[in-house]
Coordinates of C-alpha atoms and ligand atoms in Angstrom, one line a residue:
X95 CA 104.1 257.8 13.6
X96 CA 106.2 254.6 13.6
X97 CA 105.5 251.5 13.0
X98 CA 108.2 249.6 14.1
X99 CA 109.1 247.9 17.6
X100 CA 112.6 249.3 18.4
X101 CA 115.4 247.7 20.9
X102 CA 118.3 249.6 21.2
X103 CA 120.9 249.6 23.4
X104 CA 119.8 247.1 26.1
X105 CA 121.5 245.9 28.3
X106 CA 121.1 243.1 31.2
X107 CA 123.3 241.9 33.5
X108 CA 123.3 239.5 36.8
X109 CA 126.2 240.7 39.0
X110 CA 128.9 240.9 36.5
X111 CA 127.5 238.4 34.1
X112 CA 126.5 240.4 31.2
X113 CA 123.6 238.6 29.2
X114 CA 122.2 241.0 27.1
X115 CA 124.7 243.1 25.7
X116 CA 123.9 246.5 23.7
X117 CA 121.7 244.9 22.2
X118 CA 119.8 246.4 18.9
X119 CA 116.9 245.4 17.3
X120 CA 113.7 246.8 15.0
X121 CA 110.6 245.1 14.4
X122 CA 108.7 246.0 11.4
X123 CA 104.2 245.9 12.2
X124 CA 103.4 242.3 11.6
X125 CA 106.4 240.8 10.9
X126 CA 107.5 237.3 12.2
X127 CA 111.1 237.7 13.8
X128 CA 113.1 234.5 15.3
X129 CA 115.6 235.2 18.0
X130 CA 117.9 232.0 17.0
X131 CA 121.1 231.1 19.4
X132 CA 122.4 228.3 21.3
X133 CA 121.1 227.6 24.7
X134 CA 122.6 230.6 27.5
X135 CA 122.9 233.6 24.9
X136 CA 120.5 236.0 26.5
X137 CA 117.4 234.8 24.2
X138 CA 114.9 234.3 27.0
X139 CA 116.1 237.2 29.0
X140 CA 115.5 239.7 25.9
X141 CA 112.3 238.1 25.4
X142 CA 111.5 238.7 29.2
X143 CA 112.9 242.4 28.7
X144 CA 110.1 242.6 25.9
X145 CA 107.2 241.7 27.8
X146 CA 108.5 243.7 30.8
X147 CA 109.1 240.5 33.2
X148 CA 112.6 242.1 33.6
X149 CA 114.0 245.2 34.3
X150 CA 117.2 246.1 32.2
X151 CA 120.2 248.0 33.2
X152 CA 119.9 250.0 29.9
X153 CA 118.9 250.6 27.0
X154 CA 115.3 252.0 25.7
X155 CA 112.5 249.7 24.0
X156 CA 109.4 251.4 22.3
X157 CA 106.8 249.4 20.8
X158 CA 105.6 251.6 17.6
X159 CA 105.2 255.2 19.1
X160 CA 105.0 253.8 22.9
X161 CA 108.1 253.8 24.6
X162 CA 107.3 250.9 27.4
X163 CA 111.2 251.0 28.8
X164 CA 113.9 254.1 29.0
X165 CA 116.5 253.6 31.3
X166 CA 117.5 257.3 30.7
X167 CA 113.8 258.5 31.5
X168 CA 113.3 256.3 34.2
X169 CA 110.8 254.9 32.2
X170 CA 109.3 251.0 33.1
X171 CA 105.7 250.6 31.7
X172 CA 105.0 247.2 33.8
X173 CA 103.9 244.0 32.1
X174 CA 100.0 243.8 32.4
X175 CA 100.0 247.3 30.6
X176 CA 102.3 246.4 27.6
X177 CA 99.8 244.5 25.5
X178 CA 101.8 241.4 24.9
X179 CA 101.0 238.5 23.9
X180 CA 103.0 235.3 25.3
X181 CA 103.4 231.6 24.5
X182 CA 106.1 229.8 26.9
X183 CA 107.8 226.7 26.5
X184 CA 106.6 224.9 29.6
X185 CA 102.6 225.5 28.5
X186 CA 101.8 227.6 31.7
X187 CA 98.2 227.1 32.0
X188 CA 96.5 227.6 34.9
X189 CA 96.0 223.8 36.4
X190 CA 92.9 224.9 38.7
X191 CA 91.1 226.6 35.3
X192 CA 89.1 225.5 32.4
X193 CA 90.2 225.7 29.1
X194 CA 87.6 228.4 28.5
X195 CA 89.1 230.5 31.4
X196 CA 92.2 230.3 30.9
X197 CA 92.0 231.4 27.2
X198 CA 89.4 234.3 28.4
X199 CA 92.2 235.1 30.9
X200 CA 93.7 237.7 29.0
X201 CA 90.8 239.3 28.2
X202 CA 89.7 239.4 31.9
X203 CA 93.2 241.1 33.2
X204 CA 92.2 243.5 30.1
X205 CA 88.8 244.5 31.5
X206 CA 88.1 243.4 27.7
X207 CA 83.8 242.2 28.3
X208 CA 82.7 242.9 24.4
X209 CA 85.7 240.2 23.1
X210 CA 84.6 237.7 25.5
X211 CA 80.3 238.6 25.1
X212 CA 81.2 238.3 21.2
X213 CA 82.9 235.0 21.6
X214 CA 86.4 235.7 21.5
X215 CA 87.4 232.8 23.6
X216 CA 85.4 230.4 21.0
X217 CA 87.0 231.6 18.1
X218 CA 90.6 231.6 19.6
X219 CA 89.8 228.0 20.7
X220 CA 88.6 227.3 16.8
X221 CA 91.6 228.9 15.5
X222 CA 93.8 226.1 16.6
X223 CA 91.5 223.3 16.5
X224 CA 90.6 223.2 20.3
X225 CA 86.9 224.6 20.1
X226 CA 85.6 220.5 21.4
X227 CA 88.3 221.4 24.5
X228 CA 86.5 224.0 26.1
X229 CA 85.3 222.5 29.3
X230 CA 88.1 220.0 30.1
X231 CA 91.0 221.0 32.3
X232 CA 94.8 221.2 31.3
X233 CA 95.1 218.0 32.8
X234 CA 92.6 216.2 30.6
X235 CA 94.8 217.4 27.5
X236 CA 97.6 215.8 26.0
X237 CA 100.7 217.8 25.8
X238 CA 100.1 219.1 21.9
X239 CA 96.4 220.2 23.1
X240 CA 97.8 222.5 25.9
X241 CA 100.5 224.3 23.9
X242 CA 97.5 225.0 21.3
X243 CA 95.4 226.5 24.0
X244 CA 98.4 228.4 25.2
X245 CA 98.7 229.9 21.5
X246 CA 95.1 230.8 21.7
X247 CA 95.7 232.0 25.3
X248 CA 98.8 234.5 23.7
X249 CA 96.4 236.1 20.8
X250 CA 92.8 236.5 22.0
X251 CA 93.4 239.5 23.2
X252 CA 94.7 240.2 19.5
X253 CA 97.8 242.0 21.4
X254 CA 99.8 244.2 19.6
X255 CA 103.2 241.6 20.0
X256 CA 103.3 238.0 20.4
X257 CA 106.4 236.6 22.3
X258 CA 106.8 232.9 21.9
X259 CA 109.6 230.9 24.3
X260 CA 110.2 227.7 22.2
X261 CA 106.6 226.7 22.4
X262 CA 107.1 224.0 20.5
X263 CA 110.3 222.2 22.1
X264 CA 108.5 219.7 25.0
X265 CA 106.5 218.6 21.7
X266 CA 107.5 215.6 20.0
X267 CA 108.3 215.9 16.5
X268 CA 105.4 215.3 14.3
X269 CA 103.2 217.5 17.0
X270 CA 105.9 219.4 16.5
X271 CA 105.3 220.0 12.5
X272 CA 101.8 220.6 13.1
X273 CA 101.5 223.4 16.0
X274 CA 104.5 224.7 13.7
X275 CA 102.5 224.7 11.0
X276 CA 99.2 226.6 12.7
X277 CA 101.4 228.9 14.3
X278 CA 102.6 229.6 10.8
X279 CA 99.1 229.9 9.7
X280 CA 97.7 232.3 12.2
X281 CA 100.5 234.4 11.8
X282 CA 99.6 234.5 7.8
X283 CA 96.2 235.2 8.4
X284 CA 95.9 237.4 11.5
X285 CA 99.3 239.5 11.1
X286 CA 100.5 240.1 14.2
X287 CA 103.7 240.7 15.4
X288 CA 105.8 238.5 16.8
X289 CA 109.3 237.4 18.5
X290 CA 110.0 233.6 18.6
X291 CA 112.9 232.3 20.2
X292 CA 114.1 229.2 19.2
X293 CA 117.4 227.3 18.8
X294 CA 116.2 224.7 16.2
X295 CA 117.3 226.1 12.6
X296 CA 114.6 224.7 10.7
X297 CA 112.1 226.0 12.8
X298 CA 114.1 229.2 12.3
X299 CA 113.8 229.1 8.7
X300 CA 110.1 228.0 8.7
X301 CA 108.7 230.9 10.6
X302 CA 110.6 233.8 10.3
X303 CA 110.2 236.7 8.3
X304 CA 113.7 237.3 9.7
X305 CA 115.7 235.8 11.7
X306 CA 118.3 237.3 14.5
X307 CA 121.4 235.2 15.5
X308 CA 122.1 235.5 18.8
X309 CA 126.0 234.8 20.2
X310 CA 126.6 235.9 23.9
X311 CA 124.1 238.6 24.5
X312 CA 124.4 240.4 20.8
X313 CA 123.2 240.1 17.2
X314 CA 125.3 238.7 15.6
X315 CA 123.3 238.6 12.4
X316 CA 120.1 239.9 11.1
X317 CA 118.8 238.9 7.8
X318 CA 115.8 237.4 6.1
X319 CA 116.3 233.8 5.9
X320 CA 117.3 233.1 2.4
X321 CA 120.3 235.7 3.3
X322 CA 121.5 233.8 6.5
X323 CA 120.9 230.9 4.9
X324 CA 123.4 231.8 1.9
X325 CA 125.8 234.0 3.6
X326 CA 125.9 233.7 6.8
X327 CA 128.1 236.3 8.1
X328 CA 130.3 234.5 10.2
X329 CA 132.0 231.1 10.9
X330 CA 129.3 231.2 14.1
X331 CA 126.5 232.0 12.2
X332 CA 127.3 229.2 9.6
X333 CA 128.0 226.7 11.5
X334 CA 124.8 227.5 14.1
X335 CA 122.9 227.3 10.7
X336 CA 123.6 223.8 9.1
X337 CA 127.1 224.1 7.4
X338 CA 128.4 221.6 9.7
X339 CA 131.1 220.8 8.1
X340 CA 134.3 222.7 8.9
X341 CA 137.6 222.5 6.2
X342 CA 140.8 224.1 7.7
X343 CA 142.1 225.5 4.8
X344 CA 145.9 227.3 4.5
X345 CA 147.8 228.9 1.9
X346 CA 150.6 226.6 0.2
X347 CA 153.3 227.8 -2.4
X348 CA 150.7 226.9 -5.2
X349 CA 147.6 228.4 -3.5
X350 CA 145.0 227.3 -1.1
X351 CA 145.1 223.9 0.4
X352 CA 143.1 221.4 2.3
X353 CA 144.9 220.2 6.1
X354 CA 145.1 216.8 3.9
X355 CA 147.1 218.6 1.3
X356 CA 144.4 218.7 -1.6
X357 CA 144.5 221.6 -3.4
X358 CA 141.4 224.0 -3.1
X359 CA 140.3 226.8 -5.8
X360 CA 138.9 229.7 -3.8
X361 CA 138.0 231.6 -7.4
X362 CA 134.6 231.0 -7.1
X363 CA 133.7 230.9 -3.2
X364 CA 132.4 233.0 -1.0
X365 CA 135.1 234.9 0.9
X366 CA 134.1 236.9 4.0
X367 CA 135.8 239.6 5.8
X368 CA 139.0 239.4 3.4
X369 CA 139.4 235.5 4.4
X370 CA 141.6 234.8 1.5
X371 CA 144.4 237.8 2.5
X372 CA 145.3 235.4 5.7
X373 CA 147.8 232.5 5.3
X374 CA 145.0 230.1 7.1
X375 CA 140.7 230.5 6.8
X376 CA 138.0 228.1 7.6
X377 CA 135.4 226.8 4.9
X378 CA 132.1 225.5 5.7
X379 CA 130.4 223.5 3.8
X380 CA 126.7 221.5 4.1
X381 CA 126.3 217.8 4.3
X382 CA 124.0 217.8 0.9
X383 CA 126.5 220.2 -1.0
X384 CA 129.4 217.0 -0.7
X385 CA 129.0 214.3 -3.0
X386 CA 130.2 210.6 -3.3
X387 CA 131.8 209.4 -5.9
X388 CA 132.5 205.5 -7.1
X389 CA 135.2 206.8 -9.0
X390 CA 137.6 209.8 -9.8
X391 CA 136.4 210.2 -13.3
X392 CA 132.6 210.8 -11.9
X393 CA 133.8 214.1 -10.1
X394 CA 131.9 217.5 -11.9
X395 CA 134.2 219.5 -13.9
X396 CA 135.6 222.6 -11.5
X397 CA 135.1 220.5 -8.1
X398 CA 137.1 219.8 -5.3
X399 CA 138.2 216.4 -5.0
X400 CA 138.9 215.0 -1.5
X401 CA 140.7 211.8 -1.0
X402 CA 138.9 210.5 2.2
X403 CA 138.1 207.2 4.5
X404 CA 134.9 206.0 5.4
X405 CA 134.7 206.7 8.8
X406 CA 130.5 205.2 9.5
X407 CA 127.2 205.9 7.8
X408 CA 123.6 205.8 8.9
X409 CA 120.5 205.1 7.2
X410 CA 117.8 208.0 6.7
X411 CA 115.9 206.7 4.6
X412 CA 115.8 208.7 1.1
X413 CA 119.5 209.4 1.9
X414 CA 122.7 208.2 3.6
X415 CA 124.5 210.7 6.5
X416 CA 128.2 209.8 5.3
X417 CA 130.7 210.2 8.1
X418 CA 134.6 210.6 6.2
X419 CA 137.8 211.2 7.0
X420 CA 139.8 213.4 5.1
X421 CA 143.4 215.6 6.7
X422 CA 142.4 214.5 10.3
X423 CA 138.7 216.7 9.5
X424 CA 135.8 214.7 9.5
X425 CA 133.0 215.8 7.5
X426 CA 129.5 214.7 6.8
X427 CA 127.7 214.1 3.7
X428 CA 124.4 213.4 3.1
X429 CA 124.1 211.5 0.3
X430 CA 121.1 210.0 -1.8
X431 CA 120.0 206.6 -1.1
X432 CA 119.3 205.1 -3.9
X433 CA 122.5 205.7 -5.7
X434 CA 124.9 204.8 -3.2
X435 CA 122.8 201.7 -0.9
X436 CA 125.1 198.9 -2.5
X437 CA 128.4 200.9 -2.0
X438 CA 127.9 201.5 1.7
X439 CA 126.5 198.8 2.2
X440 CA 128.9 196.8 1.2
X441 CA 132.0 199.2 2.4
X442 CA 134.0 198.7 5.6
X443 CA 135.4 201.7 8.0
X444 CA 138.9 203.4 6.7
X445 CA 138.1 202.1 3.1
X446 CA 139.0 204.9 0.9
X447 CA 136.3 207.2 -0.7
X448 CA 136.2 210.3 -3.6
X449 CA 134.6 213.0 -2.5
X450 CA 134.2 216.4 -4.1
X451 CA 132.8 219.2 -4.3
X452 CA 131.8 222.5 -5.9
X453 CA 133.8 225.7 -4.7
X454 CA 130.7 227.9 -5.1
X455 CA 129.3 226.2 -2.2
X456 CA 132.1 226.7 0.0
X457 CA 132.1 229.9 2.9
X458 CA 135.5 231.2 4.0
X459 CA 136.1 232.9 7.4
X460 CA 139.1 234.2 8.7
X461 CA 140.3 232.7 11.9
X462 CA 140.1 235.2 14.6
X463 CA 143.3 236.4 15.9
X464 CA 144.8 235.2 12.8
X465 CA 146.5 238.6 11.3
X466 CA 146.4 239.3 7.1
X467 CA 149.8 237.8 5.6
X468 CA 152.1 240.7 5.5
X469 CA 152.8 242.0 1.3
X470 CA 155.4 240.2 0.0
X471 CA 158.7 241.8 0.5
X472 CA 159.6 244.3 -2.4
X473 CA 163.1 243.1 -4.2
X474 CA 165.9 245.4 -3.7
X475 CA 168.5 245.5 -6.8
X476 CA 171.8 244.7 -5.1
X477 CA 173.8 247.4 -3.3
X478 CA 170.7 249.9 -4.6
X479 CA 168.7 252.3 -2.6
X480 CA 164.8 251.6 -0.9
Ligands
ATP129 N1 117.6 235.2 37.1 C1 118.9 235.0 36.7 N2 119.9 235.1 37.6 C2 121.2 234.9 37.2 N3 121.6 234.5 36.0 C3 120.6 234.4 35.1 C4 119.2 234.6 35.4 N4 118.5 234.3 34.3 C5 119.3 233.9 33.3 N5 120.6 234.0 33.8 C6 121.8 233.7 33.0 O1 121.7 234.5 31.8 C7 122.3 233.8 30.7 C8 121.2 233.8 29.6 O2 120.1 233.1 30.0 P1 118.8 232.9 29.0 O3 117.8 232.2 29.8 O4 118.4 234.3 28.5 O5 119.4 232.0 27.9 P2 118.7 231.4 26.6 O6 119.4 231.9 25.4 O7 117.2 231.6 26.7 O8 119.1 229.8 26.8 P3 118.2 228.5 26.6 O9 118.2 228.2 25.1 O10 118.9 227.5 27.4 O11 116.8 228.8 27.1 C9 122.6 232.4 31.2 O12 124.0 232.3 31.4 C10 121.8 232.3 32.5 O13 122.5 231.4 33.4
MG130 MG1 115.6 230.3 27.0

């Protein structure tokens, strides 16, 4: 007895266009998983795998001791007989139905009468505040309203995986926050299992239990949140994640160096993959781990200090996002409002800025391609033997 959803080995292609590649994945019984990766990396098509809306050229997929797809046994269970859940990001509802019916839907493909006779539909429709809704059509809702009756739509059935589609991405954002937010909620309090698929990072880190990064039909990584968050396995993953900022860094005769020449400690970052045996690496870095400086002597003990130019800024309200110029690299800092208003303010473009910051909070990646710097060359006593 398992009780874990497994994906292993799928595959999906169109022609030679391979979209979902070998792809592994488990599922733990009510866990909250987010399929994150930029737009075209095979997140919709694994999702559609899932709920058996596609038919893979390999692989096997078993939800807990069901195997639903086996490209070795032949094996397709079809879509209506998976018990899945779904939540798309158009809303989907049916235009011709009631909200009633079209939450009850589910239930009816099901042959489920006892859910609907003990008022299944009216509770789904309570759960996400849409119980006064019941009798209008999708048309007579606004756009927030009808991707809450789709979430009740994907659980009244109480199916044993929910697949969402970025469900909340034709929302604007404070609709956003809130459906967010229930979703999160329902999750807590009903337990089910569930894929989201998303490419927004914060929504990411929000909802999942764990999160998957997705890069051209793979995982690339799969962690729980605080663990992608601080060490993100790759220069991919990092930079898909919020480290925005990119350093090229390469080794000088007195150690690591910035492109603009500053020197750079490495001691106490975080060196992937052996980053620091190259001759070059990249560093990532987040906007709020950068900090401004009025003067040189205000730098923390043990930081990097970058000599840099203002390149522009913008206005966030609590905080500044700092564009500078440092080596040819720009970076962005995100800086606190109230300490640095006047400065900005009163700065033009090119004028030059201190900025620093703490090597801790640095990530090194090799660059691909780039091979480990060969040992240095073993001296050889004059006219002696090797
Ligand atoms: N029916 C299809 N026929 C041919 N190619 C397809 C088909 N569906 C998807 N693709 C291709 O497969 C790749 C992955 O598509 P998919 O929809 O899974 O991406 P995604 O990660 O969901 O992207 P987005 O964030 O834009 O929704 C894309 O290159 C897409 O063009
Ligand atoms: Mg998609």
């Amino acid at each position: 007895m398992t009780s874990q959803f497994t994906v292993s080995g799928l595959t999906k292609t169109y022609g030679s266009n391979v979209v979902v590649d070998q792809l592994d994945l488990t599922i733990e019984e009510g866990e909250f998983l987010v399929l994150l990766g930029p737009s075209g990396c095979g997140k919709t098509t694994t999702l559609r795998c899932l709920a058996g809306l596609e038919t893979p050229q390999g692989g096997a997929i078993a939800f807990k001791d069901r195997p639903v797809f086996d490209s070795d046994a032949r094996l397709n269970v079809p879509a209506h007989k998976r018990n899945i859940g779904m939540v798309f990001q158009s809303y989907a509802l049916w235009p011709h139905m009631t909200v009633r019916n079209n939450i009850r839907y589910p239930l009816k493909v099901r042959k489920m009468k006892e859910a609907v006779a003990e008022g299944a539909v009216e509770a789904a429709a309570d759960m996400v505040d849409c119980g006064q809704l019941l009798d209008r059509y999708p048309s007579q809702l606004s756009g927030g309203q009808q991707q809450r009756v789709a979430v009740a739509r994907g659980l009244v059935a109480r199916p044993d995986l929910v697949l969402f589609d970025e469900p909340l991405s034709n929302l604007d954002a404070r609709l956003r926050d809130q459906v967010r937010t229930q979703i999160h909620q329902l999750h807590q309090k009903l337990g089910f299992t569930a894929v989201f698929v998303t490419h927004d990072q914060s929504e990411a880190f929000a909802l999942g239990d764990r999160l998957a990064i997705m890069k051209a039909g793979k995982i690339e990584q799969y962690d729980a949140p605080e663990q992608v968050f601080e060490n993100p396995v790759s220069d991919y993953v990092a930079a898909f994640i919020g480290m925005s900022n990119k350093l090229s860094l390469r080794r000088g005769h007195g150690g690591w160096e910035t492109s603009a020449g500053d020197p750079i400690d490495l001691t106490h970052a975080v060196i992937r993959d052996s980053a620091d045996q190259h001759t070059t690496a990249v560093a990532r870095l987040r906007p709020d781990d950068v900090l401004l400086h009025a003067r040189a002597d205000e730098v923390p003990l043990g930081n990097v200090v970058l000599h840099a130019e203002l390149v522009t800024y913008e206005y966030g309200g609590r905080y500044f996002d700092v564009t500078v110029e440092t080596g040819g690299e720009q970076l962005i800092l995100r800086v606190p409002a109230a300490r640095h208003s006047a400065a900005l303010r009163g700065s033009r473009p090119s004028a030059p800025l201190v900025v620093s910051f703490s090597p801790a909070s640095l990530r090194v990646f090799p660059i691909p391609g780039d091979e480990p710097a060969a040992p240095e060359p073993v001296a050889v006593s004059a006219g002696g033997h090797a």
